[in-house]
Amino acid sequence: MKLVLLACLATATLAAPQTYGGSDNRPQYPHIAILRDERVDHGDGNFRYEFETENGIHVNAVGTPGSEGQSNIQGFYRFPLDDGSIGEVIYVADEFGYRPESALIPTPPPLPAHAIEQIAFAEELRRQGVEWDQYGFRINRK
């Protein structure tokens, strides 16, 4: 048991970041220059900001006052991926929530044909006024 504990401790020590510095002994990260940093806030709920760094990070957002007291924001962010390509997320955040769009976001597989047919059949029955109870049994015979 002691050997396993010693092996785990050694692995954790070797996996920890090795670049330390300063009096607080925190990891030091390379300096990334900010190429652009623009911010405008009109004070009435309208704002815009955009910044870009030398390593490919790019963020842009435009905000307006929402109809229900919230801020409506449209924007995007881009960042470099490990394979050298750029990942991008475009989003809207408003009274309907946060809605991102990106090829990076996983999507479920398509429904099989028989499931689509069953859903269409159930929708047709609902249009005809058919109702079901909490167990899925039909409660009216229209």
Tab-separated table of C-alpha atoms in Angstrom, residues 5-134:
chain	number	residue	atom	x	y	z
A	5	LEU	CA	0.888	5.847	-2.284
A	6	LEU	CA	4.525	6.704	-2.991
A	7	ALA	CA	4.027	6.087	-6.740
A	8	CYS	CA	0.929	8.357	-6.789
A	9	LEU	CA	2.790	11.101	-4.944
A	10	ALA	CA	5.739	10.882	-7.344
A	11	THR	CA	3.419	11.020	-10.373
A	12	ALA	CA	1.580	14.068	-9.036
A	13	THR	CA	4.881	15.827	-8.331
A	14	LEU	CA	6.194	15.179	-11.832
A	15	ALA	CA	2.908	16.278	-13.461
A	16	ALA	CA	2.821	19.626	-11.624
A	17	PRO	CA	3.942	22.740	-13.522
A	18	GLN	CA	7.690	23.153	-13.119
A	19	THR	CA	8.003	26.863	-13.913
A	20	TYR	CA	7.746	28.737	-10.635
A	21	GLY	CA	8.930	32.170	-9.718
A	22	GLY	CA	8.272	35.125	-7.530
A	23	SER	CA	7.874	35.209	-3.805
A	24	ASP	CA	4.451	33.537	-3.831
A	25	ASN	CA	5.750	30.437	-5.684
A	26	ARG	CA	2.883	30.455	-8.229
A	27	PRO	CA	3.362	29.115	-11.782
A	28	GLN	CA	4.616	31.738	-14.201
A	29	TYR	CA	2.926	31.889	-17.598
A	30	PRO	CA	4.355	33.406	-20.756
A	31	HIS	CA	3.440	37.004	-21.488
A	32	ILE	CA	0.760	37.316	-24.187
A	33	ALA	CA	0.544	40.778	-25.724
A	34	ILE	CA	-2.857	42.412	-26.141
A	35	LEU	CA	-3.066	43.758	-29.669
A	36	ARG	CA	-6.385	45.557	-29.315
A	37	ASP	CA	-8.619	46.466	-26.380
A	38	GLU	CA	-11.591	48.702	-27.195
A	39	ARG	CA	-14.436	49.346	-24.771
A	40	VAL	CA	-17.401	51.677	-25.061
A	41	ASP	CA	-20.121	51.965	-22.408
A	42	HIS	CA	-22.788	54.592	-22.898
A	43	GLY	CA	-24.141	54.103	-19.379
A	44	ASP	CA	-27.671	53.374	-20.600
A	45	GLY	CA	-27.257	49.632	-21.196
A	46	ASN	CA	-25.655	50.056	-24.609
A	47	PHE	CA	-22.056	48.898	-24.745
A	48	ARG	CA	-19.451	47.333	-26.981
A	49	TYR	CA	-16.127	45.703	-26.324
A	50	GLU	CA	-13.531	43.956	-28.388
A	51	PHE	CA	-10.085	42.651	-27.636
A	52	GLU	CA	-7.519	40.565	-29.426
A	53	THR	CA	-4.285	38.956	-28.261
A	54	GLU	CA	-1.154	37.920	-30.123
A	55	ASN	CA	-1.870	34.204	-29.617
A	56	GLY	CA	-5.149	34.353	-31.604
A	57	ILE	CA	-7.769	35.024	-28.925
A	58	HIS	CA	-10.411	37.441	-30.218
A	59	VAL	CA	-13.538	38.503	-28.314
A	60	ASN	CA	-16.319	40.804	-29.491
A	61	ALA	CA	-19.631	41.702	-27.841
A	62	VAL	CA	-22.347	44.312	-28.346
A	63	GLY	CA	-24.947	44.887	-25.651
A	64	THR	CA	-28.295	46.647	-25.634
A	65	PRO	CA	-30.987	47.021	-22.954
A	66	GLY	CA	-33.494	44.202	-22.988
A	67	SER	CA	-37.275	44.376	-22.843
A	68	GLU	CA	-37.386	42.683	-19.427
A	69	GLY	CA	-34.564	44.580	-17.706
A	70	GLN	CA	-31.772	42.289	-18.862
A	71	SER	CA	-28.860	43.054	-21.144
A	72	ASN	CA	-29.144	41.619	-24.642
A	73	ILE	CA	-25.712	40.655	-25.903
A	74	GLN	CA	-24.562	39.447	-29.296
A	75	GLY	CA	-20.991	38.434	-29.867
A	76	PHE	CA	-18.352	35.875	-30.597
A	77	TYR	CA	-15.092	34.562	-29.274
A	78	ARG	CA	-12.282	32.836	-31.119
A	79	PHE	CA	-9.337	30.967	-29.683
A	80	PRO	CA	-6.530	28.748	-30.948
A	81	LEU	CA	-6.955	24.989	-30.639
A	82	ASP	CA	-4.191	22.493	-29.946
A	83	ASP	CA	-4.136	21.363	-33.595
A	84	GLY	CA	-3.400	24.917	-34.789
A	85	SER	CA	-6.910	25.660	-36.059
A	86	ILE	CA	-9.154	28.369	-34.631
A	87	GLY	CA	-12.279	27.556	-32.622
A	88	GLU	CA	-15.162	30.012	-32.768
A	89	VAL	CA	-18.375	30.427	-30.801
A	90	ILE	CA	-21.050	32.889	-31.922
A	91	TYR	CA	-23.719	33.644	-29.333
A	92	VAL	CA	-26.791	35.608	-28.380
A	93	ALA	CA	-27.788	36.168	-24.766
A	94	ASP	CA	-31.183	37.759	-24.128
A	95	GLU	CA	-34.525	37.132	-22.400
A	96	PHE	CA	-34.560	33.676	-24.014
A	97	GLY	CA	-31.205	32.686	-22.467
A	98	TYR	CA	-27.721	32.042	-23.789
A	99	ARG	CA	-27.720	30.495	-27.266
A	100	PRO	CA	-24.286	29.590	-28.621
A	101	GLU	CA	-23.580	28.282	-32.113
A	102	SER	CA	-20.350	26.505	-32.958
A	103	ALA	CA	-18.993	23.457	-34.721
A	104	LEU	CA	-17.272	22.730	-31.385
A	105	ILE	CA	-20.566	22.116	-29.576
A	106	PRO	CA	-21.559	18.439	-29.706
A	107	THR	CA	-24.889	17.641	-31.328
A	108	PRO	CA	-27.034	14.559	-30.803
A	109	PRO	CA	-27.302	12.002	-33.596
A	110	PRO	CA	-30.326	12.352	-35.899
A	111	LEU	CA	-33.559	10.616	-34.888
A	112	PRO	CA	-34.353	7.361	-36.670
A	113	ALA	CA	-37.147	7.456	-39.266
A	114	HIS	CA	-39.623	5.480	-37.107
A	115	ALA	CA	-39.243	7.990	-34.238
A	116	ILE	CA	-39.917	10.907	-36.596
A	117	GLU	CA	-43.049	9.117	-37.844
A	118	GLN	CA	-44.267	8.547	-34.259
A	119	ILE	CA	-43.737	12.200	-33.357
A	120	ALA	CA	-45.641	13.327	-36.470
A	121	PHE	CA	-48.467	10.899	-35.609
A	122	ALA	CA	-48.687	12.220	-32.020
A	123	GLU	CA	-48.714	15.833	-33.268
A	124	GLU	CA	-51.575	15.013	-35.647
A	125	LEU	CA	-53.564	13.451	-32.797
A	126	ARG	CA	-52.964	16.566	-30.649
A	127	ARG	CA	-54.251	18.758	-33.497
A	128	GLN	CA	-57.377	16.601	-33.500
A	129	GLY	CA	-57.831	17.281	-29.775
A	130	VAL	CA	-56.665	13.949	-28.359
A	131	GLU	CA	-55.268	14.161	-24.802
A	132	TRP	CA	-53.295	11.731	-22.622
A	133	ASP	CA	-52.918	11.298	-18.864
A	134	GLN	CA	-49.604	11.348	-16.969
